[in-house]
């Protein structure tokens, strides 16, 4: 029987062992982790991936999860179970491994409720592995975000100042403002950033925006490392914006137009009322003139006898008044009485008798004022009792003669007209120039109550005639 030589058996054996050693022990089982950092937000539950490549079972292996630099124990899997007696207190109750997955070589660690201080480098280490690559490092980034808050912070020039604020960020975020077309309105300086005692960042930025089609503005806060973005939109109502220059100019023009129209209106109205007033004044003046003419003529008529007897400057008066043959006749007449008679005739013959008589009276007032003053004052004196009894229109007389002294005295308005007349007589006597004021009184009486005067004059004449006889 033919047998294999023992040397050949040994040779094959060694070869087999070497090959199997290469394929199992040196079959290079590696620990692999993710190339990118694991990103989480504070409060999240996360998985730190770690597995064996190829997928050999890790059930019987030791798995150590530690912090790479801090060397703290995060989680330990030993002798087929979790073994966390030495675990750092900050990870207590928050770590676990997927026991079902171990046989697939999945040794990932689950970490719940991550905090900012969990951020850092983690070491997944399998010390029982015989291969060269027994560990891997996983980066954990923990971020914090919050919704930005926008507020309206007043106005500036023609725009509205908006404030955007967002606190509780980690790592430090960027903030930007956008209008509805996606462009950045001019910010009032760079964003302000500060960090609170918990290490979180607050960012704030003011921006001045002008009116747009939509008046929608967005504040965007983003953090590239944790790839998070939060934004808030605001609609600024139209009426919050200060009136723009164009609107202001239109407003000013409108205001100017209104003012112009108003002043034109006022001007027209003033002019209208002015014209009306002038017209009225003219009418009043005319009426007054007519009244005066009437009054003067009345004096000339009713005091014919007195005047005929007392006027001395007949010739000069006639010269002024009478531009006719009559003048020469008057000039030629021998006595003053004759002259006066002719003068009166000429007055009666005139086209406008009244006017002529009034002129006569005025010339007399110029040339022989005492004569008329005497006439008036005497009449007022002589007829005192009659006038006190008979004058009824006392108030207008007071108004014209003694406006300040008597008319403004409230008591006088409650008196009877007789008492008012007594007051008036007293005032006449107390006046600076009583005779002159009496003449004025007399003339006003002629205006207001001519019939009364005519009667009184007639009575006087009668008395005189009776006396003469
Ligand atoms: C490990 O297991 C967990 C839980 O089932 C899973 O989410 C994760 O993707 C697994 N990792 C690998 C590398 O298979």
mmCIF file of C-alpha atoms and ligand atoms in Angstrom, residues 47 51 98 101 106 108, ligand 1:
data_model
loop_
_atom_site.group_PDB
_atom_site.id
_atom_site.type_symbol
_atom_site.label_atom_id
_atom_site.label_comp_id
_atom_site.label_asym_id
_atom_site.label_seq_id
_atom_site.Cartn_x
_atom_site.Cartn_y
_atom_site.Cartn_z
ATOM 1 C CA UNK A 47 -26.726 57.299 16.921
ATOM 2 C CA UNK A 51 -19.347 48.785 12.786
ATOM 3 C CA UNK A 98 -28.158 47.617 19.666
ATOM 4 C CA UNK A 101 -27.204 44.195 15.684
ATOM 5 C CA UNK A 106 -22.964 46.803 14.274
ATOM 6 C CA UNK A 108 -23.179 51.764 17.085
HETATM 7 C C1 LIG B 1 -26.897 49.813 13.463
HETATM 8 O O1 LIG B 1 -28.182 49.590 14.005
HETATM 9 C C2 LIG B 1 -28.956 50.736 14.111
HETATM 10 C C3 LIG B 1 -30.252 50.376 14.822
HETATM 11 O O2 LIG B 1 -31.010 49.437 14.126
HETATM 12 C C4 LIG B 1 -29.148 51.319 12.727
HETATM 13 O O3 LIG B 1 -29.936 52.475 12.837
HETATM 14 C C5 LIG B 1 -27.854 51.602 12.065
HETATM 15 O O4 LIG B 1 -28.059 52.085 10.767
HETATM 16 C C6 LIG B 1 -26.995 50.370 12.059
HETATM 17 N N1 LIG B 1 -25.688 50.712 11.545
HETATM 18 C C7 LIG B 1 -25.104 50.072 10.564
HETATM 19 C C8 LIG B 1 -23.785 50.557 10.166
HETATM 20 O O5 LIG B 1 -25.699 49.146 10.019
#
